[in-house]
Coordinates of C-alpha atoms in Angstrom, one line a residue:
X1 CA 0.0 0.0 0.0
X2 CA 3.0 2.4 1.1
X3 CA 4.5 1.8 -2.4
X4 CA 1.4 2.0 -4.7
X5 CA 0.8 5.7 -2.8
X6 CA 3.9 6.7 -2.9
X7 CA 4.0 6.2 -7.2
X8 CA 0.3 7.9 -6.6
X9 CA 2.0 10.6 -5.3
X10 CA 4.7 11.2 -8.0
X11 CA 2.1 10.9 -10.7
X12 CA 0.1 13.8 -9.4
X13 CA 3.3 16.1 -9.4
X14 CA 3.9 15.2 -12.9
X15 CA 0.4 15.8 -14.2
X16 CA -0.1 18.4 -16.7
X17 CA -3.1 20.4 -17.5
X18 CA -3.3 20.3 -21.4
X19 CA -6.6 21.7 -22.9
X20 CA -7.0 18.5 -25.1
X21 CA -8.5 15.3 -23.6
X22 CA -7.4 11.8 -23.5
X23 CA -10.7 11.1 -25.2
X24 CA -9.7 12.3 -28.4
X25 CA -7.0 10.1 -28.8
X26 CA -8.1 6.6 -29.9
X27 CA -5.1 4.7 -28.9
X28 CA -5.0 6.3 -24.8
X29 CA -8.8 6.7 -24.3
X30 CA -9.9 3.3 -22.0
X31 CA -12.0 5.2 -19.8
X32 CA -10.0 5.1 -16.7
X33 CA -8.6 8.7 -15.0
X34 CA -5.9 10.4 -17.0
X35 CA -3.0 12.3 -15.7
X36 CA -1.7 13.3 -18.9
X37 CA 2.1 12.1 -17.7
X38 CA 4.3 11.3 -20.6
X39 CA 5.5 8.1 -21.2
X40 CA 9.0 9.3 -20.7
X41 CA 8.2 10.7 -17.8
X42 CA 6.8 7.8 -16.6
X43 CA 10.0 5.8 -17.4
X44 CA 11.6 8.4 -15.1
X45 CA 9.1 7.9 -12.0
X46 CA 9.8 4.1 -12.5
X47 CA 13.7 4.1 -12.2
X48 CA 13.7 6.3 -9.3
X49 CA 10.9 4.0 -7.4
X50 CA 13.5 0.8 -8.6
X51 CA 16.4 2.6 -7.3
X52 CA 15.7 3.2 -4.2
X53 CA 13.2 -0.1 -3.9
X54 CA 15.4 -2.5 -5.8
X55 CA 16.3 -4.8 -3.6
X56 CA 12.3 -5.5 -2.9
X57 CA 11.6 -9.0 -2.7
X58 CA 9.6 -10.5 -5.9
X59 CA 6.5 -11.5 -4.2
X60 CA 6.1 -7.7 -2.8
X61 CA 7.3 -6.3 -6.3
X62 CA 4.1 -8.2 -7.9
X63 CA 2.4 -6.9 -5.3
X64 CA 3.0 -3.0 -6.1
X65 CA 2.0 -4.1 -10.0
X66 CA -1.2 -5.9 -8.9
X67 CA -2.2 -3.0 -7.0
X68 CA -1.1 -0.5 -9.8
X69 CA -2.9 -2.9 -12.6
X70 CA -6.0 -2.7 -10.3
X71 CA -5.4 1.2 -10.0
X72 CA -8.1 3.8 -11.3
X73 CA -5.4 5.5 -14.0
X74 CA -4.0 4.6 -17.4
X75 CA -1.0 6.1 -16.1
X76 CA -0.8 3.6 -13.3
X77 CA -1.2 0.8 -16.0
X78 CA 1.4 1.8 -17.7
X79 CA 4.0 2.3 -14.9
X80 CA 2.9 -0.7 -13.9
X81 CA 4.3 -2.5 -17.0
X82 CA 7.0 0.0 -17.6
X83 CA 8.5 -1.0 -13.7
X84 CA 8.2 -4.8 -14.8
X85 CA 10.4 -4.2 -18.3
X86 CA 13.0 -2.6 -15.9
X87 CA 12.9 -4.9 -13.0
X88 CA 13.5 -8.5 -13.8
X89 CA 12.4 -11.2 -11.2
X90 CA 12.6 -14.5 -11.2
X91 CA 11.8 -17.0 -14.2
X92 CA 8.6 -18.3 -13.9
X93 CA 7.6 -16.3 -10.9
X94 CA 5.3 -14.3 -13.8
X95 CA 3.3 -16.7 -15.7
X96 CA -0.2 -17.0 -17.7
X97 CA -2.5 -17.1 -14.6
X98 CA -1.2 -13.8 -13.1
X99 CA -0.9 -12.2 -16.3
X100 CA -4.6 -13.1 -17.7
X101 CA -6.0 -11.5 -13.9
X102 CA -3.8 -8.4 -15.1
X103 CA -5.7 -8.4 -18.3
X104 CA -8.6 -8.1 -16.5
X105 CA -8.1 -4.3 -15.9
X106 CA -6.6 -3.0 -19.5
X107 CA -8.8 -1.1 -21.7
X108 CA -7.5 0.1 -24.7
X109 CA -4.9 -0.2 -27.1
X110 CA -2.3 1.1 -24.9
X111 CA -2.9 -0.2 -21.9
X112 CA -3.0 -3.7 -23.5
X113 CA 0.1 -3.1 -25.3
X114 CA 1.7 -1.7 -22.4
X115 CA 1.4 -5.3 -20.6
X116 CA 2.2 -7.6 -23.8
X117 CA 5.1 -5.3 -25.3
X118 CA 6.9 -3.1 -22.6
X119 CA 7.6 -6.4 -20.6
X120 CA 9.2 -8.4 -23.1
X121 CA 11.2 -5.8 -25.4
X122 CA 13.3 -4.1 -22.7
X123 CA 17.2 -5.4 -22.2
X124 CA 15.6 -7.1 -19.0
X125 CA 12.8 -8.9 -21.0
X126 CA 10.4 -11.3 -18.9
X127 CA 8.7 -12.7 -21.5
X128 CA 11.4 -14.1 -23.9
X129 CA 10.7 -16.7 -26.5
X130 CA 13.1 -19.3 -24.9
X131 CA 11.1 -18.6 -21.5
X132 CA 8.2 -19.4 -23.3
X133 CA 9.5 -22.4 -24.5
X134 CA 10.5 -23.6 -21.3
X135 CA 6.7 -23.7 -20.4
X136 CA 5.2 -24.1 -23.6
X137 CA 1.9 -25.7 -22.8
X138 CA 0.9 -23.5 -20.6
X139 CA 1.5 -20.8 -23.1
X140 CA -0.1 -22.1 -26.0
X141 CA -3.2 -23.1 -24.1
X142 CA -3.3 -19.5 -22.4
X143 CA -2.7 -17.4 -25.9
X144 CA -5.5 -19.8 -27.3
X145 CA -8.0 -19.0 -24.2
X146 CA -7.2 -15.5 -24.7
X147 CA -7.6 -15.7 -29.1
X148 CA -11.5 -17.1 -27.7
X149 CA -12.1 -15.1 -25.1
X150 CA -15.2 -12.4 -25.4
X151 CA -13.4 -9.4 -24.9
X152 CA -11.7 -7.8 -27.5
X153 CA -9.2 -6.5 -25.2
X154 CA -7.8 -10.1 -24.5
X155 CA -8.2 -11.1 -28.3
X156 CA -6.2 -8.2 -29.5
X157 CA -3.4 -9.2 -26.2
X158 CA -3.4 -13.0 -27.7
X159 CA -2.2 -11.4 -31.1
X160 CA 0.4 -8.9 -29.3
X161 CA 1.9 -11.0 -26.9
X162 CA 3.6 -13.1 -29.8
X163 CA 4.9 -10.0 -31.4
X164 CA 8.2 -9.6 -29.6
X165 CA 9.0 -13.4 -29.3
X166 CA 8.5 -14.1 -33.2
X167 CA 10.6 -10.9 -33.6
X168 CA 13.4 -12.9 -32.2
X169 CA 12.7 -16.7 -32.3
X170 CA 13.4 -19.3 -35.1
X171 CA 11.1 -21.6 -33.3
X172 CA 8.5 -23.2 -36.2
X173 CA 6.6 -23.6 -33.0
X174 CA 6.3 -20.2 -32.4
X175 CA 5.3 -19.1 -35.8
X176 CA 2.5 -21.8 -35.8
X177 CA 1.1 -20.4 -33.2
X178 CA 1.1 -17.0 -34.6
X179 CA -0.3 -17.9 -37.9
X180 CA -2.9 -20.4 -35.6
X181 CA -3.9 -17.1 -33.5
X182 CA -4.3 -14.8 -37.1
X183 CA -6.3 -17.8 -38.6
X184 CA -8.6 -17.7 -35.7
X185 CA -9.4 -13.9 -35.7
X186 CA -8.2 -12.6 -39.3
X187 CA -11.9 -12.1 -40.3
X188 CA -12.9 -9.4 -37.5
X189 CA -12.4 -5.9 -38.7
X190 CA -11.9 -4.0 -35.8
X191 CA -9.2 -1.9 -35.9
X192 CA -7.7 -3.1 -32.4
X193 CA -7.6 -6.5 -34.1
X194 CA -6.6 -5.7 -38.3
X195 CA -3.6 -3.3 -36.5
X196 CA -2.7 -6.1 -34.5
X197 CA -2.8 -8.6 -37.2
X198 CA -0.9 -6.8 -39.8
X199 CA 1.5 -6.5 -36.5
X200 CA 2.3 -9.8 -35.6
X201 CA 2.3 -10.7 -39.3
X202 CA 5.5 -8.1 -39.8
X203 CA 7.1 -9.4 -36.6
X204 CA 7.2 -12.8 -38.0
X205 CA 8.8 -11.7 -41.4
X206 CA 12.6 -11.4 -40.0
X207 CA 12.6 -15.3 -39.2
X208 CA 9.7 -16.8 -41.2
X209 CA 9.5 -14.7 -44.3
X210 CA 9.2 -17.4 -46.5
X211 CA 6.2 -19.1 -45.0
X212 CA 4.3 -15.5 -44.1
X213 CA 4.6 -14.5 -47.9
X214 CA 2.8 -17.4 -48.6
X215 CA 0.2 -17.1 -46.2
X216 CA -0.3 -14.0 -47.2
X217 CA -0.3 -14.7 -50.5
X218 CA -2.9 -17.6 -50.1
X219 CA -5.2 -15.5 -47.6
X220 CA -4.8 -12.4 -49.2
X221 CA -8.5 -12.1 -49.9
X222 CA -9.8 -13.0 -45.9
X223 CA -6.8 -11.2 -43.9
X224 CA -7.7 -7.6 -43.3
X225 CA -6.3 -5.4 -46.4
X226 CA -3.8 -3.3 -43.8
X227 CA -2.5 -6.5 -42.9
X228 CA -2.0 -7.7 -46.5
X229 CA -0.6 -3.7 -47.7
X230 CA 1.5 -3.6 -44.2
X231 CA 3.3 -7.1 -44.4
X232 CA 3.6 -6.9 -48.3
X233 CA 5.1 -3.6 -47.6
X234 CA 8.4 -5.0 -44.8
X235 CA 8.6 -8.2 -47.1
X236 CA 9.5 -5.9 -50.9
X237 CA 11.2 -3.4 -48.8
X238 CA 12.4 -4.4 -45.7
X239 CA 10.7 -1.1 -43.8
X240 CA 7.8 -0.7 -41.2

């Protein structure tokens, strides 16, 4: 509790009071209370909490994100995830179940993103592709409860959470998975799910560039067209 107010604390010092509203931006709005703190400025709240609380045990450290996950602010949301990209626990003490009850609370492209990107593309990444390998039933059966599940929040997370490990992994298991999770929800045309799409699709290109040209080549006409301009697009040239 001490911790969670004491991050409460720094974010109302940093909160600006811009005429515009988080509600005009698509990719913040989620509904919950907005600070208006930048996300560099987050990144600078988060390493002076670590430095001085660094040597907090794991089990407390999940703790401070579970209450900040469960907090009333997209800005704690974020801190939340931005503090677990820089502080690395221990493998395995952060798996599927505790990451799905996180879920719970994200609205919102950026919240969701927050969770499934900033926590497995820092240096100190938690989610690596070998990690996931190491529990690998787990993970496939949680990515494919999350591909099912009724809110589009945990759909669009199911896509995104595979982004960063296909970036890096040669794993064939890993890119079935990808191409099973894109299969699954290619025909929705929701913009939270086509972005996503076309995402994880681009992701997979440095590894599996063969075998995504040909799905896309084959699917072309059911994948969302952004996904088929977007990934056609980093295969001819090799850019975003």
């Amino acid at each position: 509790m001490r911790h969670h107010k004491a991050l409460i604390v720094g974010l109302e010092k940093q909160r600006r009071n811009r005429a515009h509203s988080q509600a005009n931006d698509s990719y913040l709005s989620s509904g919950h209370r907005y600070y208006d703190v930048s996300v560099p400025t987050l990144r600078t709240l988060a390493k002076a909490w670590l430095k001085t609380n660094g040597d907090i045990p794991d089990p407390e450290f999940l703790a401070v994100l579970d209450r900040l996950y469960r907090g009333k602010s997209y800005e704690e949301k974020v801190l939340a995830s931005i503090l677990l990209s820089y502080h690395r626990t221990r493998p395995n003490s952060i798996g599927p179940k505790l990451l799905d009850s996180w879920l719970d609370h994200l609205v919102g492209w950026a919240e969701i993103d927050s969770l499934c990107v900033f926590s497995s593309s820092a240096a100190r990444r938690n989610f690596t592709d070998d990690e996931i390998l190491a529990d690998w039933s787990e993970w496939v059966r949680f990515i494919r409860k999350l591909s099912g599940d009724k809110n589009i929040n945990k759909r669009r997370a199911a896509l995104v959470f595979l982004t960063v490990p296909l970036r890096y992994s040669k794993d064939e298991r890993v890119a079935a998975l990808g191409f099973e999770v894109i299969e699954k929800l290619k025909s929705e045309r929701h913009i939270m799910i086509t972005k996503a799409v076309s995402w994880l699709l681009r992701s997979m290109v440095r590894h599996h560039q063969r075998a995504v040209a040909a799905y896309v080549r084959e699917n072309r006409h059911s994948l969302p067209a952004i996904a088929v301009r977007e990934t056609t697009r980093k295969i001819t040239t090799g850019r975003k």
